[in-house]
Short mmCIF file of C-alpha atoms in Angstrom, two decimals:
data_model
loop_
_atom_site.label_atom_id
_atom_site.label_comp_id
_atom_site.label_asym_id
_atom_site.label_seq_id
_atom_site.Cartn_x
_atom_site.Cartn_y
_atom_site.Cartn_z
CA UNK A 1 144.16 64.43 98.54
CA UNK A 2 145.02 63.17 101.71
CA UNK A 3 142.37 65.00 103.66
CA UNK A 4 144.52 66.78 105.61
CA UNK A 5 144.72 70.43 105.43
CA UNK A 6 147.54 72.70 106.79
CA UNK A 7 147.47 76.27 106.59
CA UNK A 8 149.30 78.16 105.92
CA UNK A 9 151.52 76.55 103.29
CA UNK A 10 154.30 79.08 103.75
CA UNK A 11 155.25 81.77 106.60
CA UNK A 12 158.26 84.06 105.98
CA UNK A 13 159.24 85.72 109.27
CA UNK A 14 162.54 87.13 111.59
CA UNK A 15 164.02 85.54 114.54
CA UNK A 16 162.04 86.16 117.62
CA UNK A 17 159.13 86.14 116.22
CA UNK A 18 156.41 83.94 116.99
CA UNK A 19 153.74 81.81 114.54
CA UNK A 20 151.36 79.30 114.40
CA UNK A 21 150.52 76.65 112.52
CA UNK A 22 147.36 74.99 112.46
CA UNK A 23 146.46 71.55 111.07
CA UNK A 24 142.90 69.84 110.07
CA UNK A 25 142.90 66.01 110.62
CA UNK A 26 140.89 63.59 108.39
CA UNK A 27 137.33 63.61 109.03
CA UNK A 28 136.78 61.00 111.87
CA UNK A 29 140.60 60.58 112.74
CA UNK A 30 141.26 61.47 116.46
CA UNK A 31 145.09 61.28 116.97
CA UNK A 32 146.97 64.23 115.11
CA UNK A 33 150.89 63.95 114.65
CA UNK A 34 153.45 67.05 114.18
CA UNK A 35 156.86 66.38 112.04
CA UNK A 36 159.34 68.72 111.22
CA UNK A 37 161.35 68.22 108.32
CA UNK A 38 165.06 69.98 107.70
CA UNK A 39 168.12 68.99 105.50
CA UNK A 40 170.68 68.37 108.45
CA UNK A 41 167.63 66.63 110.54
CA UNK A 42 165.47 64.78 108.31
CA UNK A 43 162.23 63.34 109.36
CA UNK A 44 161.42 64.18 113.37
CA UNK A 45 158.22 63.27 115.66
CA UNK A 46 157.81 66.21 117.35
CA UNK A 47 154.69 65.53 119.26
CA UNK A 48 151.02 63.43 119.30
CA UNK A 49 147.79 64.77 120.54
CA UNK A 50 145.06 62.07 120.90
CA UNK A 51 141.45 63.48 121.37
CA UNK A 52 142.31 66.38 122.39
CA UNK A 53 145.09 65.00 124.99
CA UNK A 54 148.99 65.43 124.59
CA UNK A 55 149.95 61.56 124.29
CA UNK A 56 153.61 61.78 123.25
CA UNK A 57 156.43 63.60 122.92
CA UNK A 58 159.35 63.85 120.63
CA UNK A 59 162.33 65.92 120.21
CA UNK A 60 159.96 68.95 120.90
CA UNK A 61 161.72 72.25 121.51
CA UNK A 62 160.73 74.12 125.04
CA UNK A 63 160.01 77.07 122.60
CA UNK A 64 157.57 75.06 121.07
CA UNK A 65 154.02 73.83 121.87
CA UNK A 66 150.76 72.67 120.38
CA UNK A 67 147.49 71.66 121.06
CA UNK A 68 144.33 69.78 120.30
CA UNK A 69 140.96 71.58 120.26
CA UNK A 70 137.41 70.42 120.92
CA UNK A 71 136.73 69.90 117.12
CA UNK A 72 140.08 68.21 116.97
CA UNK A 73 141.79 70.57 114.81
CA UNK A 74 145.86 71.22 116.09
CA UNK A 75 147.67 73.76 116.10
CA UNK A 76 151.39 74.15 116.74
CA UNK A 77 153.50 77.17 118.23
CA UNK A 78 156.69 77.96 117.42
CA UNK A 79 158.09 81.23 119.67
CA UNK A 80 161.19 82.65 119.74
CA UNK A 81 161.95 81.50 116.91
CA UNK A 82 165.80 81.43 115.63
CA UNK A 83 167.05 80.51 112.45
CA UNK A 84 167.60 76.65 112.71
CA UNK A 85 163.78 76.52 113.12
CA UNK A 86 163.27 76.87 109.04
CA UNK A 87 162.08 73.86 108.34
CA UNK A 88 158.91 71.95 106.59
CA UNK A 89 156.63 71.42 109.26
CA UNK A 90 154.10 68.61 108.93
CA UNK A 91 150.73 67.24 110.61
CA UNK A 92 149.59 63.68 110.00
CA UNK A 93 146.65 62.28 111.62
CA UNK A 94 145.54 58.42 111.99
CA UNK A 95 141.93 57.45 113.33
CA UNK A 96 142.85 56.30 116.99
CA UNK A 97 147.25 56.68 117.13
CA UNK A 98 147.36 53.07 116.92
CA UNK A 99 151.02 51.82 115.84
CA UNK A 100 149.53 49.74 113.00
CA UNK A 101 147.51 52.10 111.98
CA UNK A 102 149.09 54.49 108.85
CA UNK A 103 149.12 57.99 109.27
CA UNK A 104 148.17 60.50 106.65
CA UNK A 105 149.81 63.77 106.05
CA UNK A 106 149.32 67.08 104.93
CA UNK A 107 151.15 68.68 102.43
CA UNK A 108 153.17 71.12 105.14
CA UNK A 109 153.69 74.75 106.18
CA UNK A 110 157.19 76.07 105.28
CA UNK A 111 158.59 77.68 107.60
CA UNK A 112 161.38 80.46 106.79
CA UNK A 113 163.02 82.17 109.24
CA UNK A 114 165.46 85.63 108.22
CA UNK B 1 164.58 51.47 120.48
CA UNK B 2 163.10 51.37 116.59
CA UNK B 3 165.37 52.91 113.69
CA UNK B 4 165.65 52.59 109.89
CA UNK B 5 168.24 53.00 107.54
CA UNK B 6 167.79 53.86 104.32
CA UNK B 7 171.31 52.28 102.35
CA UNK B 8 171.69 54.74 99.44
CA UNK B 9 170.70 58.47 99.67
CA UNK B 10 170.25 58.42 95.55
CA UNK B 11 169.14 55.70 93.47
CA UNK B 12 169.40 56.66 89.62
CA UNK B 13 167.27 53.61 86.88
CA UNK B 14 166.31 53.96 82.95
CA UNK B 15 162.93 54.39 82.64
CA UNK B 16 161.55 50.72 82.44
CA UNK B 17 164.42 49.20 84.89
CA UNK B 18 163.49 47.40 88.08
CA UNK B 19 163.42 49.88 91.08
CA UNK B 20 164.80 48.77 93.99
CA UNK B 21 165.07 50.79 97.40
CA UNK B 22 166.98 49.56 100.07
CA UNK B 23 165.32 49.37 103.88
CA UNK B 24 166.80 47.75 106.92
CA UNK B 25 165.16 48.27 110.27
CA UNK B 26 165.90 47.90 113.80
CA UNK B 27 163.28 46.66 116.30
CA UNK B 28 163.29 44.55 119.75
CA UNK B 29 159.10 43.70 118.89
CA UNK B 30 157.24 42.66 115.47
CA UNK B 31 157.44 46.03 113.44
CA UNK B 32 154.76 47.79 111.72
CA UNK B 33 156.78 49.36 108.47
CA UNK B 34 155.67 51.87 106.33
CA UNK B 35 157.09 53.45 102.90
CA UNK B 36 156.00 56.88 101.76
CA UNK B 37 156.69 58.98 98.36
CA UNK B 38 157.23 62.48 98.80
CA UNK B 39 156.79 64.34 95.47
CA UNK B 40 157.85 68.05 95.51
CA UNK B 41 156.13 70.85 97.07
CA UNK B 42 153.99 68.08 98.55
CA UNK B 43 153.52 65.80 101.60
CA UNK B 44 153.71 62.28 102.29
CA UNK B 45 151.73 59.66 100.30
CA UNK B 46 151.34 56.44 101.44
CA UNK B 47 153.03 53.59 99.28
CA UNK B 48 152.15 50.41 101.69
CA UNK B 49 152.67 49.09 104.97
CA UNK B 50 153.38 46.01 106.86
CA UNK B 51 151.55 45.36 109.81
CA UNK B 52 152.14 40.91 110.50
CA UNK B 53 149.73 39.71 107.88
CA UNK B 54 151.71 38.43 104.67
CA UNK B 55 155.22 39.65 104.13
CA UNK B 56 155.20 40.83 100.68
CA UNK B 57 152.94 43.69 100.18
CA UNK B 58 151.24 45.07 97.12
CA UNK B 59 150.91 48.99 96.84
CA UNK B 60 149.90 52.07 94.98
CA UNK B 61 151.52 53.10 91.74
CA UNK B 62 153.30 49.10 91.04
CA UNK B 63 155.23 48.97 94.13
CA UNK B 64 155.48 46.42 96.49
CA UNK B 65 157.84 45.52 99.73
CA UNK B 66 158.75 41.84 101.36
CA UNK B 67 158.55 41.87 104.69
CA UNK B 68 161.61 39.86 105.64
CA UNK B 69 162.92 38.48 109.29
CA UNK B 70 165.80 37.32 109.20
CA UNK B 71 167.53 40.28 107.15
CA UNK B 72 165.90 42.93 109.59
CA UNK B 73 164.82 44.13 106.02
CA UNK B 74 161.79 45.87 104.26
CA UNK B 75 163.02 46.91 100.67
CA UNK B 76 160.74 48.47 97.95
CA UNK B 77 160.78 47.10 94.60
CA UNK B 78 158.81 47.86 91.71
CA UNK B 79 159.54 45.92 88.12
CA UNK B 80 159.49 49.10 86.13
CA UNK B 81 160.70 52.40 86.62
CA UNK B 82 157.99 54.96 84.86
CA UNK B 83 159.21 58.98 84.68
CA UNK B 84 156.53 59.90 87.13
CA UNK B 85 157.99 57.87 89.84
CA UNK B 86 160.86 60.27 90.36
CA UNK B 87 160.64 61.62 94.08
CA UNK B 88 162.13 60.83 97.53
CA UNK B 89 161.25 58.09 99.34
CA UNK B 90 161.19 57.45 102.95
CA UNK B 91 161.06 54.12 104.86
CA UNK B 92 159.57 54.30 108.67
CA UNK B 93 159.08 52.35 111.48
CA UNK B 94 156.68 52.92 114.39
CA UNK B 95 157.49 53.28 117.33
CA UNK B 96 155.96 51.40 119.33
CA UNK B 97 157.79 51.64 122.75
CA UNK B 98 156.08 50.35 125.88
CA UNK B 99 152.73 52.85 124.87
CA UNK B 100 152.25 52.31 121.13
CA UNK B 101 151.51 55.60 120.18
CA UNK B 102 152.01 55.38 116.64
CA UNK B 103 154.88 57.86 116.32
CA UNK B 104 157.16 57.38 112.90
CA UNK B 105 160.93 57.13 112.67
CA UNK B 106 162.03 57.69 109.53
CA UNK B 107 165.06 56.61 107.18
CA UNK B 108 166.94 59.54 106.11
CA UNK B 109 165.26 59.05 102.70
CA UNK B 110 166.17 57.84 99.13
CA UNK B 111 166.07 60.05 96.15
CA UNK B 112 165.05 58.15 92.88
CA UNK B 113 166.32 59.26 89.53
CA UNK B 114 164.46 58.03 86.52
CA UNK B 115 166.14 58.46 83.50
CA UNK B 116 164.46 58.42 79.94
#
């Protein structure tokens, strides 16, 4: 158990639609980390919140957004979504986003999109 | 910019070969390198990670990487292939940029095979 806990651990929905995932970081860890995971794309950064602040961004879709609350729970938005957005979606959190630092992840929300 | 590559999408071993997976990396600054296991239906585990102290690094589960310069490389060996250690495997960097935020890029992954 990494202590990190996604939910939910699978969404079935139609294009257009909008969801949210939400993500619980390891108790005491203050940087959270969103990943989606596809065949054709493999492993992407998508973005990094950092104590509640955005702190980087990846290959993030406009369609997409997320955010870091007070009790440092994330959650991430997906709207509009199409079908290329089914993917495995994944949060990972480290305590302070430090590059040596290893990041832990949670076991994912699939994502499928008819 | 940081990349991996992973050299060999599948890696099929009898059970009780060596395991080796294959990691080269790409980096203009001392890398931090990590390897993860993904097991299905599941997330990432950590396996072990380089971050400058000694190049070859012991992890979980019999595995260990060398940390080596001069080849740009970071490959995973372990001396004996066991059933349970069929999954994918991925091989990351981080990217550490001018802000060092901590942000992964990943190899495209290695699939190991363990045959009985």
């Amino acid at each position: 158990d990494s202590g990190v806990t996604q939910t939910p651990k699978h969404l079935i929905t139609a294009t257009g639609q909008r969801v949210t995932l939400r993500c619980s970081p390891r108790s005491g860890d203050l940087s959270v980390y969103w990943y989606q995971q596809s065949l054709d794309q493999g492993l992407q950064f998508l973005i990094q919140y950092y104590n509640g602040e955005e702190r980087a961004k990846g290959n993030i879709l406009e369609r997409f957004s997320a955010q870091q609350f007070p009790d440092l729970h994330s959650e991430l938005n997906l709207s509009s979504l199409e079908l290329g957005d089914s993917a495995l979606y994944f949060c990972a959190s480290s305590p302070d986003g430090q590059g040596n630092q290893p990041q832990h992840f949670g076991d994912g929300t699939r994502l499928s999109i008819l | 910019a940081q990349s991996v590559t992973q050299l060999g999408s599948h890696v099929s071993v009898s059970e009780g070969a060596l395991v080796l997976l294959r990691c080269n990396y790409s980096s203009s600054v001392p890398p931090y390198l990590f390897w993860y296991v993904q097991y299905p239906n599941q997330g990432l585990q950590l396996l072990l990670k380089y971050t400058s102290a000694a190049t070859l690094v012991k992890g979980i589960n019999g595995f260990e990487a060398e940390f080596k310069k001069s080849e740009t490389s970071f490959h995973l060996t372990k001396p004996s292939a066991h059933m349970r250690d069929a999954a994918e495997y991925f091989c990351a960097v981080s990217d550490l940029g001018s802000s060092n935020t901590g942000k992964l890029i990943f190899g495209q992954g290695t699939t190991l095979q363990v045959k009985p």
